[in-house]
Tab-separated table of C-alpha atoms in Angstrom:
chain	number	residue	atom	x	y	z
J	18	MET	CA	174.762	90.279	130.521
J	19	ILE	CA	172.013	88.335	132.542
J	20	GLN	CA	169.166	90.435	133.655
J	21	GLU	CA	168.018	88.318	136.404
J	22	GLU	CA	169.244	85.137	138.153
J	23	PHE	CA	167.752	82.782	140.792
J	24	LYS	CA	169.701	80.067	142.332
J	25	PHE	CA	168.418	77.718	145.012
J	26	TYR	CA	170.335	75.702	147.650
J	27	LYS	CA	169.435	72.489	149.705
J	28	PRO	CA	170.399	72.619	153.400
J	29	CYS	CA	172.654	70.005	154.620
J	30	GLU	CA	171.081	66.898	156.277
J	31	LEU	CA	171.377	68.151	160.083
J	32	LEU	CA	169.654	71.475	159.011
J	33	GLN	CA	166.979	69.899	156.825
J	34	PRO	CA	164.171	69.650	159.832
J	35	TYR	CA	164.753	73.511	160.265
J	36	VAL	CA	165.676	75.146	157.119
J	37	ARG	CA	163.537	74.637	153.860
J	38	TYR	CA	166.110	76.078	151.314
J	39	TYR	CA	168.399	78.946	150.459
J	40	TRP	CA	167.973	81.178	147.470
J	41	VAL	CA	170.161	83.720	145.894
J	42	PHE	CA	168.476	86.439	143.467
J	43	SER	CA	170.438	88.908	141.417
J	44	SER	CA	169.058	91.551	139.085
J	45	ILE	CA	169.945	94.658	137.110
J	46	GLN	CA	166.354	95.593	136.109
J	47	LEU	CA	163.989	97.595	137.949
J	48	LEU	CA	162.109	95.424	140.433
J	49	ASN	CA	158.398	95.798	141.108
J	50	THR	CA	156.836	92.557	142.320
J	51	TYR	CA	153.663	91.904	144.273
J	52	THR	CA	153.931	89.083	147.067
J	53	PHE	CA	151.548	87.239	149.142
J	54	PRO	CA	151.852	85.836	152.597
J	55	ILE	CA	154.051	82.755	152.240
J	56	GLY	CA	153.864	81.399	155.873
J	57	CYS	CA	157.461	80.921	156.576
J	58	PRO	CA	160.046	83.398	157.999
J	59	GLN	CA	163.223	84.541	156.540
J	60	ILE	CA	166.710	85.973	157.088
J	61	ILE	CA	167.909	88.129	154.291
J	62	PHE	CA	171.404	89.331	153.393
J	63	HIS	CA	171.313	92.218	150.870
J	64	LYS	CA	174.713	92.495	149.357
J	65	ARG	CA	173.751	95.559	147.052
J	66	THR	CA	170.406	97.536	147.113
J	67	PRO	CA	167.938	96.587	149.724
J	68	LEU	CA	164.111	96.121	148.860
J	69	PHE	CA	161.643	99.039	149.375
J	70	ILE	CA	158.040	97.968	150.686
J	71	PRO	CA	155.604	100.651	150.212
J	72	GLU	CA	152.808	99.151	152.342
J	73	LEU	CA	155.083	99.509	155.315
J	74	GLY	CA	156.771	102.685	154.096
J	75	THR	CA	160.264	101.112	154.856
J	76	THR	CA	163.446	99.897	153.131
J	77	GLN	CA	164.832	96.597	154.330
J	78	ASN	CA	167.981	96.622	156.053
J	79	LYS	CA	170.915	95.049	154.582
J	80	LEU	CA	170.501	92.198	157.258
J	81	THR	CA	166.939	91.724	157.790
J	82	ILE	CA	164.608	89.274	159.636
J	83	SER	CA	161.420	89.076	157.781
J	84	GLY	CA	158.599	87.427	160.106
J	85	GLN	CA	155.195	86.156	159.343
J	86	VAL	CA	152.765	88.435	157.629
J	87	ASN	CA	149.104	88.289	157.075
J	88	PHE	CA	149.180	91.130	154.107
J	89	SER	CA	150.323	91.169	150.625
J	90	SER	CA	152.832	93.746	149.549
J	91	HIS	CA	155.034	95.128	146.889
J	92	LEU	CA	158.773	94.699	146.610
J	93	GLN	CA	160.458	97.471	144.873
J	94	ALA	CA	164.285	98.294	144.032
J	95	ASP	CA	166.221	100.262	141.376
J	96	GLY	CA	167.713	97.272	139.376
J	97	ASN	CA	170.674	96.907	141.527
J	98	VAL	CA	169.991	93.719	143.674
J	99	GLU	CA	171.806	90.693	145.091
J	100	MET	CA	170.357	88.951	147.855
J	101	ILE	CA	170.646	85.768	149.748
J	102	VAL	CA	167.781	84.417	151.751
J	103	ALA	CA	167.582	81.532	154.293
J	104	VAL	CA	163.984	80.399	154.300
J	105	PHE	CA	162.969	78.421	157.446
J	106	TYR	CA	160.054	76.079	158.304
J	107	PRO	CA	157.090	78.052	159.714
J	108	HIS	CA	158.186	77.142	163.564
J	109	THR	CA	161.997	76.959	163.369
J	110	MET	CA	163.695	80.222	163.010
J	111	ASN	CA	163.825	81.395	166.640
J	112	THR	CA	165.890	78.143	167.381
J	113	PHE	CA	168.658	80.247	165.838
J	114	LEU	CA	167.955	83.779	167.298
J	115	ASN	CA	167.818	85.124	170.675
J	116	ALA	CA	164.163	86.346	170.042
J	117	PRO	CA	160.982	84.794	169.692
J	118	ALA	CA	159.431	84.565	166.302
J	119	SER	CA	156.527	86.448	167.547
J	120	SER	CA	158.693	89.519	167.686
J	121	PHE	CA	158.792	89.901	164.104
J	122	TYR	CA	155.168	89.565	163.196
J	123	ASN	CA	154.156	91.547	160.387
J	124	GLN	CA	157.429	93.307	160.403
J	125	GLU	CA	160.843	93.613	158.436
J	126	ILE	CA	163.326	93.993	161.357
J	127	SER	CA	166.710	94.812	161.086
J	128	GLY	CA	168.976	91.812	162.303
J	129	TYR	CA	171.243	94.401	163.967
J	130	ASP	CA	168.334	95.369	166.229
J	131	ILE	CA	168.512	92.106	168.104
J	132	GLU	CA	171.850	92.624	169.412
J	133	ASP	CA	173.311	89.133	168.105
J	134	LYS	CA	176.999	89.806	168.111
J	135	GLN	CA	177.378	86.329	166.236
J	136	LEU	CA	174.720	87.274	163.759
J	137	ASN	CA	176.486	90.563	163.127
J	138	GLU	CA	179.794	88.790	162.457
J	139	LEU	CA	178.114	86.434	159.971
J	140	ALA	CA	176.652	89.014	157.985
J	141	ALA	CA	179.995	90.951	157.889
J	142	GLN	CA	181.462	87.845	156.559
J	143	VAL	CA	178.814	87.406	153.879
J	144	PHE	CA	178.912	91.055	152.837
J	145	GLU	CA	182.551	90.621	152.088
J	146	CYS	CA	182.399	87.577	150.347
J	147	LYS	CA	182.179	87.693	146.647
J	148	ASP	CA	181.280	84.088	145.916
J	149	ASN	CA	177.762	83.243	146.930
J	150	ASP	CA	178.278	79.290	147.151
J	151	ILE	CA	181.021	80.388	149.721
J	152	CYS	CA	178.262	82.632	151.489
J	153	ILE	CA	175.706	79.833	151.649
J	154	ASN	CA	178.431	77.644	153.382
J	155	LEU	CA	179.050	80.552	156.004
J	156	ILE	CA	175.667	80.690	156.660
J	157	GLU	CA	175.168	76.854	156.982
J	158	GLU	CA	178.282	76.917	159.404
J	159	TRP	CA	176.616	79.727	161.557
J	160	LEU	CA	173.269	77.785	161.854
J	161	LEU	CA	174.941	74.487	162.754
J	162	SER	CA	176.939	76.240	165.403
J	163	ARG	CA	173.760	77.606	167.158
J	164	LEU	CA	172.091	74.103	166.380
J	165	SER	CA	174.750	72.450	168.478
J	166	ASN	CA	174.035	74.564	171.399
J	167	THR	CA	170.315	74.012	171.480
J	168	THR	CA	168.982	72.457	174.562
J	169	TYR	CA	166.838	69.346	174.669
J	170	ASP	CA	163.905	71.415	176.239
J	171	THR	CA	164.285	73.663	173.344
J	172	THR	CA	164.482	70.783	170.688
J	173	TYR	CA	161.569	69.115	172.150
J	174	ARG	CA	159.289	72.198	172.017
J	175	VAL	CA	160.028	72.774	168.464
J	176	MET	CA	159.172	69.148	167.581
J	177	ARG	CA	155.981	69.543	169.442
J	178	ILE	CA	154.973	72.653	167.326
J	179	ASN	CA	156.046	70.790	164.325
J	180	ALA	CA	153.423	68.244	164.920
J	181	ALA	CA	150.809	70.928	164.984
J	182	VAL	CA	152.121	72.637	162.049
J	183	GLU	CA	152.097	69.322	159.883
J	184	LYS	CA	148.393	68.720	160.939
J	185	LEU	CA	147.378	72.089	159.782
J	186	CYS	CA	149.203	71.715	156.415
J	187	VAL	CA	147.036	68.589	155.743
J	188	ALA	CA	143.833	69.767	157.385
J	189	PRO	CA	143.958	73.613	157.681
J	190	HIS	CA	140.523	73.551	159.340
J	191	THR	CA	141.467	71.578	162.340
J	192	LEU	CA	140.274	72.905	165.637
J	193	VAL	CA	142.714	74.622	168.103
J	194	THR	CA	141.449	71.983	170.658
J	195	GLU	CA	142.518	69.172	168.527
J	196	LEU	CA	145.849	70.822	167.591
J	197	SER	CA	146.709	71.267	171.367
J	198	SER	CA	145.738	67.650	171.984
J	199	ILE	CA	148.110	66.795	169.324
J	200	CYS	CA	150.926	68.514	171.257
J	201	CYS	CA	149.890	67.449	174.573
J	202	LEU	CA	149.367	70.691	175.916
J	203	GLY	CA	146.320	72.675	177.237
J	204	LYS	CA	144.728	75.020	174.847
J	205	LYS	CA	146.128	78.212	176.388
J	206	GLN	CA	149.434	76.866	176.850
J	207	PHE	CA	149.342	75.397	173.098
J	208	GLU	CA	148.384	78.808	171.823
J	209	ARG	CA	151.432	80.475	173.570
J	210	GLU	CA	153.742	77.980	172.565
J	211	PHE	CA	152.577	78.270	168.893
J	212	TYR	CA	152.748	82.116	168.776
J	213	LEU	CA	156.083	82.102	170.468
J	214	HIS	CA	157.451	79.575	167.604
J	215	VAL	CA	155.536	80.528	164.730
J	216	GLY	CA	154.882	84.193	165.307
J	217	MET	CA	151.067	84.314	164.759
J	218	ASN	CA	148.317	82.448	166.505
J	219	PRO	CA	147.014	79.126	165.395
J	220	LYS	CA	143.801	80.438	163.713
J	221	GLU	CA	145.454	83.241	162.033
J	222	TYR	CA	148.120	80.818	160.610
J	223	SER	CA	145.453	78.536	159.494
J	224	ARG	CA	144.294	81.084	157.142
J	225	ILE	CA	147.784	81.460	155.631
J	226	VAL	CA	147.806	77.639	155.012
J	227	ARG	CA	144.407	77.512	153.421
J	228	PHE	CA	145.472	80.463	151.097
J	229	GLN	CA	149.022	78.827	150.148
J	230	LYS	CA	147.099	75.436	149.560
J	231	ALA	CA	144.614	77.028	147.278
J	232	LEU	CA	147.464	78.679	145.384
J	233	TRP	CA	149.118	75.320	145.235
J	234	LEU	CA	146.005	73.633	143.940
J	235	MET	CA	145.730	76.500	141.191
J	236	GLN	CA	149.477	76.174	140.333
J	237	HIS	CA	148.844	72.624	139.352
J	238	GLN	CA	145.475	72.854	137.724
J	239	GLN	CA	146.926	74.967	134.901
J	240	GLY	CA	144.319	77.608	135.096
J	241	LYS	CA	141.242	75.183	135.168
J	242	THR	CA	139.704	76.369	138.643
J	243	ASN	CA	136.406	75.485	139.820
J	244	GLN	CA	135.977	77.856	142.857
J	245	ALA	CA	133.482	75.689	144.707
J	246	ASP	CA	135.951	72.499	144.180
J	247	LEU	CA	138.947	74.733	145.123
J	248	ALA	CA	137.251	75.891	148.330
J	249	TYR	CA	136.553	72.327	149.383
J	250	ALA	CA	139.942	71.035	148.682
J	251	SER	CA	141.648	73.927	150.329
J	252	GLY	CA	139.655	73.683	153.687
J	253	TYR	CA	137.369	76.546	153.106
J	254	ALA	CA	133.861	76.546	154.506
J	255	ASP	CA	132.517	77.233	151.106
J	256	GLN	CA	133.110	79.289	147.921
J	257	SER	CA	132.057	82.496	149.455
J	258	HIS	CA	134.800	81.829	152.425
J	259	LEU	CA	137.420	81.222	149.719
J	260	ILE	CA	136.736	84.513	147.830
J	261	ARG	CA	136.503	86.478	151.006
J	262	GLU	CA	139.637	85.362	152.166
J	263	PHE	CA	141.520	85.757	149.020
J	264	LYS	CA	140.474	89.269	148.681
J	265	LYS	CA	141.897	89.811	152.217
J	266	LEU	CA	145.198	88.188	151.624
J	267	CYS	CA	146.100	88.959	148.054
J	268	GLY	CA	143.470	91.484	146.961
J	269	TYR	CA	142.054	89.285	144.157
J	270	THR	CA	139.459	86.664	143.744
J	271	PRO	CA	140.904	83.173	142.671
J	272	LEU	CA	139.612	83.854	139.023
J	273	SER	CA	140.785	87.510	139.013
J	274	LEU	CA	144.300	86.609	140.185
J	275	LEU	CA	144.662	84.025	137.245
J	276	GLU	CA	144.155	87.081	135.145
J	277	VAL	CA	147.207	89.199	136.331
J	278	SER	CA	149.806	86.193	137.574
J	279	THR	CA	150.541	82.700	137.508
J	280	PRO	CA	149.634	81.097	141.060
J	281	TYR	CA	152.556	79.922	143.052
J	282	SER	CA	152.546	78.530	146.434
J	283	ASP	CA	155.617	79.218	148.412
J	284	LEU	CA	154.659	77.060	151.452
J	285	PHE	CA	153.687	74.007	149.362
J	286	THR	CA	156.357	74.038	146.704
J	287	THR	CA	160.108	73.252	147.400
J	288	PRO	CA	162.032	74.421	144.428
J	289	ILE	CA	164.954	72.142	144.789
C-alpha cells in the first residue's frame, strides 16, 4: 500500500489568472511537518482527518480557509489524511468568497463560518465523492460559476492589485509609494485595497516575498549558499537583514535551515 501520495492539477484556462494549482495529498503515516509562510491563500477540503496546528492550538475544519500568515507552524495528523487544496494567487481568493482576504489573516477559518450556502453545498459534494479527479472538476465548476458573476469593477480592482503583486515578486524592496503609483491609486487607498485583496499590508507581504525568493534561490543552488549574495539577490538590505528575517519567519538562519531540510519555495515554484 502507498504510504503517501501527492497529485497536482492545473486549472482550466479561464481560472489560470486566479488559481495557481490544485493538489491532493493522502497519507496513512503519522504526519508532523514544518511549514513556512507561502504567500498564497488556500481553500482546503479534508476528506478524512483534518490537520492539527499546535502553534495555534487548533485543528483545521473539514472545510478550511487558510489565509496569509507571517509565522511558521507544524502540521500534524494521525496518519489518516486525504485532502484537496485549491491554491490561489496572493490577491485572488476573495474573488470567489463573500469575505475579504483580510478576514483570514493569520487564521485557519472554518468555511462554514462565512455562511456561504453554495460553498457548503460544494463541500458536501466533494466529501461524498470518492474520485478525486471528479472532485477537482466539481471545485472548478463552482469557481467558474462564481467567476461568471463577478462584476467588472471587482475584476478591475483585482487586476490593479495584480500589477503591484507582480512588481513585488520581481523587486520585493519596491517602496509602497511606487506600488501605489503603478496601481494609479493614492498611498492610503492603495494600502486599503492591497490589504482587502491580499490579506496583509504591502510592507508585510514584501517580507514574505523576500523570504520565498531566498528559498527559491537556495532551492536551485543545491546547497551552495553564499549568504551575502543571497541577501542581495533576494532584496534584503544586507546579510544581517537576511539572517534576522529568516529567524523570524522560519526559526532558522539560511545555513542552519540547510542542515534540517531541503529549501523549497511555494510562491516561486509551480509544481505542474
